[in-house]
Coordinates of C-alpha atoms and ligand atoms in Angstrom, one line a residue:
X1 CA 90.8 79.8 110.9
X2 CA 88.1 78.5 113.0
X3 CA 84.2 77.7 113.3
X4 CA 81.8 79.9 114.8
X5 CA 78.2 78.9 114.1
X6 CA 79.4 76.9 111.4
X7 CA 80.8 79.7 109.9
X8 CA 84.6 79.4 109.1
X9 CA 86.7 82.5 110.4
X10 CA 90.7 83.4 109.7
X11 CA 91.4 85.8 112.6
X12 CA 94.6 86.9 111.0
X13 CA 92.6 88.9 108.5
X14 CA 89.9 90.6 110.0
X15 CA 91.2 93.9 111.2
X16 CA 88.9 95.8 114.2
X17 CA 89.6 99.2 114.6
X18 CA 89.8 99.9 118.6
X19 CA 88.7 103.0 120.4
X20 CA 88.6 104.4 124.0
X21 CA 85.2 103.0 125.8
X22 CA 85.0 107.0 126.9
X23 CA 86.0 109.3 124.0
X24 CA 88.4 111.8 125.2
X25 CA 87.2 115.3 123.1
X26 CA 90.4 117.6 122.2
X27 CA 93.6 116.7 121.3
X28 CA 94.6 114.4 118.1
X29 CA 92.9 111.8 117.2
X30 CA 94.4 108.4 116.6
X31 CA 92.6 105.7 114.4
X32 CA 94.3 102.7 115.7
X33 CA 93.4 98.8 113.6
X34 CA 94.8 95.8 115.2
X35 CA 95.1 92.4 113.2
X36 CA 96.0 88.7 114.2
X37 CA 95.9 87.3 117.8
X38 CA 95.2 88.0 121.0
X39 CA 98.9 89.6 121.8
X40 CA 98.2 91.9 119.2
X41 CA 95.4 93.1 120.5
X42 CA 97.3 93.4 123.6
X43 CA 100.0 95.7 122.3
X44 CA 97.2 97.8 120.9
X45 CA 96.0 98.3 124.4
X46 CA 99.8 99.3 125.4
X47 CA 100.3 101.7 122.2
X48 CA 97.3 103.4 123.2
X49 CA 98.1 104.0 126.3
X50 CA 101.5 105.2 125.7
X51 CA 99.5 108.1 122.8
X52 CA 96.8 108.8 125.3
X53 CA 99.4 109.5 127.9
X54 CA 100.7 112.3 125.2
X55 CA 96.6 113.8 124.9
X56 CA 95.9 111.9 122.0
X57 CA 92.1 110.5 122.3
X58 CA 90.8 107.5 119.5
X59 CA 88.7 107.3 116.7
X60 CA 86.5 105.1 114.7
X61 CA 86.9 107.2 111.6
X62 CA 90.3 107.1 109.8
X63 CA 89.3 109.8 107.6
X64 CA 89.3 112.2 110.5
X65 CA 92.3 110.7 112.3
X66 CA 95.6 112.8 112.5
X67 CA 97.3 109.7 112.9
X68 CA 96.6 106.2 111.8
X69 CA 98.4 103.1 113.1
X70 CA 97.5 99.4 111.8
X71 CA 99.5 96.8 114.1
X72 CA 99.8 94.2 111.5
X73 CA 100.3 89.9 111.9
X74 CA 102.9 88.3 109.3
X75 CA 101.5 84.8 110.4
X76 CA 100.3 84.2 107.1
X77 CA 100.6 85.4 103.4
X78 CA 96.6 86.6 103.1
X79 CA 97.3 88.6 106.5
X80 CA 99.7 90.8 104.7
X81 CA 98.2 91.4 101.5
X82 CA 94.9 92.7 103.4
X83 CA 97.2 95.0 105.5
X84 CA 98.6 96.0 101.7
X85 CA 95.3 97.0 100.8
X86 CA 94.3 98.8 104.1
X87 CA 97.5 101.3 103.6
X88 CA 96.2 101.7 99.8
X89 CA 92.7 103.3 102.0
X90 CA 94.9 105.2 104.0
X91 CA 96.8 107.1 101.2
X92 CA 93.1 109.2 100.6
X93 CA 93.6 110.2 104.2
X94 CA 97.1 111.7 103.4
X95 CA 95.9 113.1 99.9
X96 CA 92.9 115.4 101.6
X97 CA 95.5 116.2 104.8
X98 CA 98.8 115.8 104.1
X99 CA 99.7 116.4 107.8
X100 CA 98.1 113.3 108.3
X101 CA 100.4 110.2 109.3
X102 CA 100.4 106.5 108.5
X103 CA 102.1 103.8 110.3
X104 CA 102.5 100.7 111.0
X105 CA 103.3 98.3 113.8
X106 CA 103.6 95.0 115.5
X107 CA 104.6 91.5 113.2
X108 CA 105.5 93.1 109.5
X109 CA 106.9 95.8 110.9
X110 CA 110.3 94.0 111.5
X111 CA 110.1 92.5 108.3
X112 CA 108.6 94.7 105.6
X113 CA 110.3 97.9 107.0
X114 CA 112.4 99.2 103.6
X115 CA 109.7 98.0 101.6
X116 CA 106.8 100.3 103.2
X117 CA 109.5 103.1 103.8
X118 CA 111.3 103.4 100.8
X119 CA 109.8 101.4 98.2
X120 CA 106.7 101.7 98.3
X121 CA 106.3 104.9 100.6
X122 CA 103.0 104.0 101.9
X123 CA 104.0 105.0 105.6
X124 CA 105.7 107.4 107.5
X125 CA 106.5 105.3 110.4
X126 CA 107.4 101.7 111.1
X127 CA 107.8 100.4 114.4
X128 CA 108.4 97.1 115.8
X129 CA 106.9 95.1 118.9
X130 CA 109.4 95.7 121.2
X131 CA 110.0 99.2 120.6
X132 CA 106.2 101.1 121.5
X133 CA 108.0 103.5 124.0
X134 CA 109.4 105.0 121.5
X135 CA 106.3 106.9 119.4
X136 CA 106.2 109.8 120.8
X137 CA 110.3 110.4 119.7
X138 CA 109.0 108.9 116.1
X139 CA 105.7 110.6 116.3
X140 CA 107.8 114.0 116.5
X141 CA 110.6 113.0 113.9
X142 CA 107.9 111.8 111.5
X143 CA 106.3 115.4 111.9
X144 CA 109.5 117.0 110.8
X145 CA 109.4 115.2 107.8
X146 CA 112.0 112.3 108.4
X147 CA 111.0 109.1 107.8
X148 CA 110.8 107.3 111.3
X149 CA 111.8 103.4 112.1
X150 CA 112.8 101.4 115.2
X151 CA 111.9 97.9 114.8
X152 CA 114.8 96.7 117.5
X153 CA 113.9 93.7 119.5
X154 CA 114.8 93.6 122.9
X155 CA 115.3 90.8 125.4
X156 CA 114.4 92.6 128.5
X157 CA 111.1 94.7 127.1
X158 CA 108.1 93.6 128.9
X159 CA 106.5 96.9 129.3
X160 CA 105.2 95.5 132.8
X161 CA 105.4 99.2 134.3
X162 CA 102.9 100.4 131.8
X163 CA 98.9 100.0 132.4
X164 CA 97.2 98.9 129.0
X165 CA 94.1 100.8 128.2
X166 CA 91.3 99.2 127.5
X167 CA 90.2 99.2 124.2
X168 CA 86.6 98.0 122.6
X169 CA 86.3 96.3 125.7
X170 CA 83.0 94.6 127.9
X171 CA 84.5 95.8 131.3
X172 CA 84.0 92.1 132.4
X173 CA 86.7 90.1 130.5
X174 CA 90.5 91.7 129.7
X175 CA 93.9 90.2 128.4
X176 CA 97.2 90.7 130.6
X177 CA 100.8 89.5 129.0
X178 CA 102.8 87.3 131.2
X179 CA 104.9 86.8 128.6
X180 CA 106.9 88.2 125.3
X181 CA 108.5 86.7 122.3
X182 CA 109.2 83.0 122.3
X183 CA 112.2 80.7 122.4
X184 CA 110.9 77.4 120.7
X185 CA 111.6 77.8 117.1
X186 CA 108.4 75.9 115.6
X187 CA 110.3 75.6 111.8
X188 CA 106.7 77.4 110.1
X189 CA 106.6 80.1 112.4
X190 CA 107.9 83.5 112.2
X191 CA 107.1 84.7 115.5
X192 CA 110.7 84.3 117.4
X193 CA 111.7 86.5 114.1
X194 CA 109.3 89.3 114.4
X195 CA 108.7 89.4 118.7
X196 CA 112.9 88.0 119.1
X197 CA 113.4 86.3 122.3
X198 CA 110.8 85.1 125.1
X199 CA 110.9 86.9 128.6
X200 CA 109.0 86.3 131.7
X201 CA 107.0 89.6 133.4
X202 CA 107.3 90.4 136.7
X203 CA 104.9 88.6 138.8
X204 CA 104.4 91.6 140.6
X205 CA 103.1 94.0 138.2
X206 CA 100.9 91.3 136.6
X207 CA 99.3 90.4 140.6
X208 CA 98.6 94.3 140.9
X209 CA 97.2 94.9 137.0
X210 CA 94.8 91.9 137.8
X211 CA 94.1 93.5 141.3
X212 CA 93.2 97.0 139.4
X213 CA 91.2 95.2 136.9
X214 CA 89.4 93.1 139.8
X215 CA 88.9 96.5 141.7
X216 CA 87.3 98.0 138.6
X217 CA 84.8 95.6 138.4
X218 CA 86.3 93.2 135.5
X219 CA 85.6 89.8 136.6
X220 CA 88.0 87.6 134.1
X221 CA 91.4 87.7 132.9
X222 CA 93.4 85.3 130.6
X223 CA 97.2 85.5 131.4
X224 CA 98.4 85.4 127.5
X225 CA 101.9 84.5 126.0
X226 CA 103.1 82.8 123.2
X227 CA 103.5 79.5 125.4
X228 CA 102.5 80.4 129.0
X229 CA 104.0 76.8 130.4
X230 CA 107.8 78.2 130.1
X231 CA 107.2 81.5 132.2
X232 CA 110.1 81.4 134.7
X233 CA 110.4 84.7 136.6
X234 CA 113.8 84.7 138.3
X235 CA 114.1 88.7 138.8
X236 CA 117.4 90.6 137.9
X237 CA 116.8 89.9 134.0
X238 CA 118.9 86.9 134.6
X239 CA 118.5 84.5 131.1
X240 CA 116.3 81.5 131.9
X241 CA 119.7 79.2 130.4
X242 CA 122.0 81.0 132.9
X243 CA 119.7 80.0 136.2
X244 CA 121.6 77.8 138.4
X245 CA 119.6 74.9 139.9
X246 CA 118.7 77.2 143.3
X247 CA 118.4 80.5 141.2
X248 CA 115.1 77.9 139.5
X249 CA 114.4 76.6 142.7
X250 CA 113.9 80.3 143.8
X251 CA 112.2 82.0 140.4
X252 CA 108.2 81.9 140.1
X253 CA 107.3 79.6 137.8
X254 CA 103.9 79.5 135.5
X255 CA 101.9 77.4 137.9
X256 CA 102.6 79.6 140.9
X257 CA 102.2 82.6 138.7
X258 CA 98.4 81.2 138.6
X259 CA 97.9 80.5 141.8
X260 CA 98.9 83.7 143.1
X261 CA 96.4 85.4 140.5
X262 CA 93.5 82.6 141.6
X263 CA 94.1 84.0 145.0
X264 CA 93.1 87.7 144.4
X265 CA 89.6 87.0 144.9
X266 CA 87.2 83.8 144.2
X267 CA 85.2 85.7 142.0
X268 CA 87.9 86.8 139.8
X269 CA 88.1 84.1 136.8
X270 CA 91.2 83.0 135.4
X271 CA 92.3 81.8 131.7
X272 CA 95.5 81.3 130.0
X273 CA 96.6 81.0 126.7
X274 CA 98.4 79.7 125.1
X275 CA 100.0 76.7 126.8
X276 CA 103.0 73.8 124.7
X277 CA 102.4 70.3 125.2
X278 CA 105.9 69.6 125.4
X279 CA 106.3 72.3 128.6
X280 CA 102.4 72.0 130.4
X281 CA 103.4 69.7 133.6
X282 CA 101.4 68.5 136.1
X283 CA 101.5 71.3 138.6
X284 CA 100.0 73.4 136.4
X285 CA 96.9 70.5 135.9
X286 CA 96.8 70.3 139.9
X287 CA 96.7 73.8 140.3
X288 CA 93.6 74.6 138.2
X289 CA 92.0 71.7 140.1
X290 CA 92.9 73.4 143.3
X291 CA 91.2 76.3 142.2
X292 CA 87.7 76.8 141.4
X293 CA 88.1 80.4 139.9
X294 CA 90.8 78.9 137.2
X295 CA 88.9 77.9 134.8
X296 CA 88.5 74.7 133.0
X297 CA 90.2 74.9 129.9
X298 CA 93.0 74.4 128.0
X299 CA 94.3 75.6 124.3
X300 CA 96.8 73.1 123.5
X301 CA 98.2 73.2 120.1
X302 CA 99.1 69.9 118.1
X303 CA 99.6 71.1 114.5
X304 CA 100.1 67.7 113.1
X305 CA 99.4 64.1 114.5
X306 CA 102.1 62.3 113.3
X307 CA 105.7 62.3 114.8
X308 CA 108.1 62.5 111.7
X309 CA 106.2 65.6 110.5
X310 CA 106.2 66.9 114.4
X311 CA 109.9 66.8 114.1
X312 CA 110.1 68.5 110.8
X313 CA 108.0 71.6 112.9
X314 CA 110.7 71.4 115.3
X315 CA 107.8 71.0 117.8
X316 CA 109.8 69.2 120.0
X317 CA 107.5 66.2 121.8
X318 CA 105.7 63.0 119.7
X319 CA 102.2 62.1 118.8
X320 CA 102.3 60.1 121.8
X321 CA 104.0 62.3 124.4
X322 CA 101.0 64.5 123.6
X323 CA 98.3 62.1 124.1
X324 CA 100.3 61.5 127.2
X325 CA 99.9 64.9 128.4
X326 CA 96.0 64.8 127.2
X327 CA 95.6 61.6 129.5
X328 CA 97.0 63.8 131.9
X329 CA 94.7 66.5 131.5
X330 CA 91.3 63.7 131.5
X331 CA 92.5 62.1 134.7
X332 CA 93.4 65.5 136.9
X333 CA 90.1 67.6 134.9
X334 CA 87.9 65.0 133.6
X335 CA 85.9 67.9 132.5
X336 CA 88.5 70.1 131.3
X337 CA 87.6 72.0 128.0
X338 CA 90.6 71.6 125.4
X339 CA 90.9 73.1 121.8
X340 CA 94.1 73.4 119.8
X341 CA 96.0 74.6 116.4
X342 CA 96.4 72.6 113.2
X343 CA 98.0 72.6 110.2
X344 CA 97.1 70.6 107.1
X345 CA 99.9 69.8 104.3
X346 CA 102.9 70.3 106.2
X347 CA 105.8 70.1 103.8
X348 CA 106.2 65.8 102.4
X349 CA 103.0 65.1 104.2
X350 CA 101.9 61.6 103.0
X351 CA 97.9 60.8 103.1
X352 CA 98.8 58.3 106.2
X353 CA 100.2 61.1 108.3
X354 CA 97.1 63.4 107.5
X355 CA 94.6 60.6 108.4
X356 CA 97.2 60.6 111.5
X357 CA 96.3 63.9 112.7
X358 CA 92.4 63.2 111.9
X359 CA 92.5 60.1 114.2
X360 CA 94.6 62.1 117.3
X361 CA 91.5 64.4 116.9
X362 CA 89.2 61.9 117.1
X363 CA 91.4 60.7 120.4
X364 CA 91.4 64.1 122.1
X365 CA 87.7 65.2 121.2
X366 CA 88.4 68.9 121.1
X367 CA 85.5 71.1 122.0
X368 CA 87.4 74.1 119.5
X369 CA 90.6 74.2 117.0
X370 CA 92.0 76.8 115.0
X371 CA 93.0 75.2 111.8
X372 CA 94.9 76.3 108.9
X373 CA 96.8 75.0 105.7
X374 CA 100.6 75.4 105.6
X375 CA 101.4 78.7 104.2
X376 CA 105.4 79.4 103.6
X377 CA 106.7 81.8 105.5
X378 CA 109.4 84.2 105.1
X379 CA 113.1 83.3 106.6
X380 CA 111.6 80.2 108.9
X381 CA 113.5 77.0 109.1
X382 CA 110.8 75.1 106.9
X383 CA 111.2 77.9 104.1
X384 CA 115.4 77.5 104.3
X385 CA 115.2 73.7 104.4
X386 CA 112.0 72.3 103.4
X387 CA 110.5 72.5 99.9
X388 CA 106.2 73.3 100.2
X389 CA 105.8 70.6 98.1
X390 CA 102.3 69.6 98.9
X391 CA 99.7 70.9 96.3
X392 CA 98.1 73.5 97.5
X393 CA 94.5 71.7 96.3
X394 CA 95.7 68.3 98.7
X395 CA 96.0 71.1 101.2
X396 CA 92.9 72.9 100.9
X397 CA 91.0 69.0 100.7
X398 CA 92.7 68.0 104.3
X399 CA 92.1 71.1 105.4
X400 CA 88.4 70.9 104.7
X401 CA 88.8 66.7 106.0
X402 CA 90.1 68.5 109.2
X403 CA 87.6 71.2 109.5
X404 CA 84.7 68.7 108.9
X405 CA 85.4 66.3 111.6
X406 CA 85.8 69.3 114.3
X407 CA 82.1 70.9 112.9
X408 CA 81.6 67.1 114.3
X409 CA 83.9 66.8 117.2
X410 CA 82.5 70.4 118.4
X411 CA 78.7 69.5 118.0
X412 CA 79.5 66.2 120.1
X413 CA 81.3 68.4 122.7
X414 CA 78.2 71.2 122.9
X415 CA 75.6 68.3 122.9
X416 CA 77.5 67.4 126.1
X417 CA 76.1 70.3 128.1
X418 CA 72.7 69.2 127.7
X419 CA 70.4 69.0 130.8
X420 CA 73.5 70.3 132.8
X421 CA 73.5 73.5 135.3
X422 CA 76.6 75.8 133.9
X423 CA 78.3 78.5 136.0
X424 CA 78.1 81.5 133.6
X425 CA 80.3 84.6 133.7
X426 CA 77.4 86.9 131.9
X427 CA 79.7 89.0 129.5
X428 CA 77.1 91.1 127.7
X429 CA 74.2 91.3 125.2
X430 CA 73.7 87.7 123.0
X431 CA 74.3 88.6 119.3
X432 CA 71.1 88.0 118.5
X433 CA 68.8 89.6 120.7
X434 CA 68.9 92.2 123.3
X435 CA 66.7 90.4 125.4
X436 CA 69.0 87.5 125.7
X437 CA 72.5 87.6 127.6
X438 CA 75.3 85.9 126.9
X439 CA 78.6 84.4 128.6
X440 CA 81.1 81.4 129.3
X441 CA 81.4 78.4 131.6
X442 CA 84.5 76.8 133.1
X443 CA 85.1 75.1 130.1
X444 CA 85.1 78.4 127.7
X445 CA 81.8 77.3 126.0
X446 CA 79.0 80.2 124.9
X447 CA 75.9 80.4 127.0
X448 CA 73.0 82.1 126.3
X449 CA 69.9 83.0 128.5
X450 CA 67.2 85.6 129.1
X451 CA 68.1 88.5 130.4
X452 CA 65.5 89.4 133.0
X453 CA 67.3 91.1 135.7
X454 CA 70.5 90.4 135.5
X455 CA 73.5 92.4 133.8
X456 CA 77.1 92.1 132.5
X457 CA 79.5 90.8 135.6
X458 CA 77.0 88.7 137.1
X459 CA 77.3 85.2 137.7
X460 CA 74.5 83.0 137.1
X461 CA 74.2 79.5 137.5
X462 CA 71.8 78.2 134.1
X463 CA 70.1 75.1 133.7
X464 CA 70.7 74.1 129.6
X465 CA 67.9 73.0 127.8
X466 CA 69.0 73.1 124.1
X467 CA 72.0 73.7 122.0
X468 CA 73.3 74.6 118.3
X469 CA 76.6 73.2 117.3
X470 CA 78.7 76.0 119.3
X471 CA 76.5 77.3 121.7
X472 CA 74.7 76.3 124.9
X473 CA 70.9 77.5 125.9
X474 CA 69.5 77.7 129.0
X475 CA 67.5 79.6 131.9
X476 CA 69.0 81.1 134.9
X477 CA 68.1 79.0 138.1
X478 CA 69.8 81.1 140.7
X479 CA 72.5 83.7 140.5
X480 CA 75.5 83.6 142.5
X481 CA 76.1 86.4 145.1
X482 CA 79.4 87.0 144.6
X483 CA 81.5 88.8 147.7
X484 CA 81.8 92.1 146.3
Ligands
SF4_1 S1 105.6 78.0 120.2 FE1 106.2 77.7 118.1 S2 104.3 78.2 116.9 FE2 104.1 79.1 119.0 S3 104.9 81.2 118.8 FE3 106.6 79.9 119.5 S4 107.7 79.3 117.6 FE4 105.6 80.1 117.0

């Protein structure tokens, strides 16, 4: 859940079905709806490749798709029960062409599997994160008639040899995994269930998609993995606990991973997300000041401001080891943009440790945060042994408390950008007008301008002039001429 224009948003339960920028005519079509984060969104980009590789093209319209795929988040109860209701839709589809096929990927996948299959027989194929390459031999078996499932994780699958399409995409800003699954075991989160183990990509295959993306005129990326500060790429598949001392000393770690990126070109901006307080060090903080192209912001999740319940989420640092590393962060980037993740009513919660987390807010001053209410999740560590014993209207009150003070924090933040000139990545057309562009400074903040005669790709250095709570407005006073 977060705030845009005031407006409060859950990500993890607005579906967007994705299509080809060109659309391919011929062939099946595949109507492909992608729900929950950015790696998600990701895989999407992967799946489709791997279908448009075997002729299929995409579609907006699942009523005329041959095949209909939703790649599904478990993060929260209320994602799955929309994704229930989506596959209710999609039986119409089926009931009008019965060749038709439904299935379903990515985070329920692993979990709801029998259910979907045999249960309730609302798909004809489930498939799991790690296991993408393997459509087209479940595409086929499902076309016979058999039901078709593969929801193995693997600890080697990066799928670093395979180039994700871009889907519903600007051409200026695109997503590139570093990383997959995750080894810290955050006791409310199901994501080392559903994506298994973490594993570091190849730095070379994430230099030379960056390189292709750069060459085809996109001019940001943001290196994405469940927590970006552990990448350790030691080649060989060797298992990060196995490394000796010089096998370490010889692997890529994440902040050289970002410098050899920054390096492509200067015009090619760099993001990451999402980073853990208790692995971000200080080489990563004096590498982004090394750089100008790496941009000036940081999504560092807290979840909770108070220690005991940081223990109970297995989080694994203190509330003061992260205003340590947020020290660290003012003092190497005084202007660095940070938002984060919280979660109100944590299982035994008391009032003191909420107003905790409301005062480490007020410390930090976060320009953004996504922030949620505990929701119980199947087969975690809180659900086996923790009771949710925090009444779900205490929950919903903090979580209001919390969202308040940010719709406060994030004003303060915007206000800041007053009177200043921002460097602006122009991304595309504002929402509101077509005469107005839009884009993002260092520190990840909207900017908005007239359009005049500059276009998507540009940089443009605007003077701001006035804000609204989220989003700065200004006038171009020069544009940058980049080197391409
Ligand atoms: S770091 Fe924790 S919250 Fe984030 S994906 Fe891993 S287990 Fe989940």
């Amino acid at each position: 859940m977060n705030i845009s224009e005031n407006k409060v948003i859950d990500e993890s339960i607005q579906g967007q079905a994705l299509v080809l920028d060109t659309v391919k005519t011929g062939g099946k079509k595949l109507f492909l709806e992608s729900y929950g984060c950015q790696m998600n969104f990701s895989d999407s980009e992967i799946v489709a490749s791997i279908l448009i590789d075997k002729g299929y093209t995409t579609t907006q319209n699942f009523e005329e798709a041959d095949v209909i795929f939703v790649n599904t988040c478990a993060i929260r109860e209320g994602a799955e029960s929309k994704v229930r209701n989506r596959l209710n839709d999609f039986k119409r589809v089926k009931a009008k062409n019965p060749k038709a096929l439904v299935g379903v990927l990515g985070c329920m996948a692993e979990r709801l599997k029998h259910q979907f299959l045999e249960q309730e027989k609302l798909v004809d194929i489930v498939v799991g994160p790690d296991a993408y390459r393997d459509l087209p031999n479940l595409l086929d078996q499902a076309e016979e008639g058999h039901r078709a499932i593969n929801v193995i994780l693997s600890k080697e699958e990066t799928y670093a040899d395979l180039t994700p399409v871009r889907l519903g995409s600007n051409g200026v800003t695109a997503f590139i995994s570093i990383t997959r699954g995750c080894d810290n075991m955050c006791s409310f989160c199901v994501v080392p269930f559903t994506r298994g183990r973490e594993r570091s990509r190849d730095p070379e295959s994430i230099i030379n998609e960056a390189k292709d993306l750069f060459a085809r005129g996109y001019r940001e990326v943001t290196l994405l993995g469940q927590n970006v500060d552990s990448y350790l790429y030691s080649g060989g598949g060797l298992k990060k606990e196995t490394l000796t001392e010089e096998q370490k000393a010889n692997s890529v770690t994440f902040a050289q991973l970002l410098e050899k990126v920054a390096l492509i070109h200067p015009d090619l901006r760099v993001r990451f997300s999402t980073s853990h307080p208790k692995d971000m060090n200080d080489e990563v903080l004096h590498t982004m000041a090394k750089h100008e192209n790496i941009c000036n912001n940081i999504h560092l999740p807290v979840q909770s401001g108070n220690s005991r319940v940081l223990e109970m989420m297995n989080r694994g640092y203190t509330r003061e080891w992260y205003m340590s590393r947020i020290n660290a962060i003012r003092n190497i980037l005084p202007d660095c943009g940070i938002s984060t993740d919280i979660i109100t009513g944590f299982c035994s919660e008391t009032e003191e440790e909420h107003l905790e987390t409301l005062s480490l807010m007020e410390f930090v001053q976060y320009d953004f945060a996504y922030m949620f209410m505990y929701s119980e999740r199947p087969k975690t560590l809180a659900e086996r042994k923790y009771e949710d014993n925090v009444p779900e209207p205490v929950k919903k009150r903090r979580l209001q408390e919390v969202v308040d003070l940010q719709r406060k924090l994030s004003g303060i933040r915007t206000e800041k950008g007053l009177g200043k000139v921002h460097r602006v990545l122009a991304e595309g057309f504002s929402k509101k007008s077509d005469d107005m562009l839009m884009g993002r400074n260092s520190q990840n903040s909207v900017v908005v301008f007239p359009k005049e005669n500059y276009k998507k790709g540009d940089y443009v250095n605007v003077m701001v002039t006035e804000c609204t709570s989220s989003t700065l407005i200004g006038k171009v006073i020069g544009k940058e001429e980049t080197g391409q």
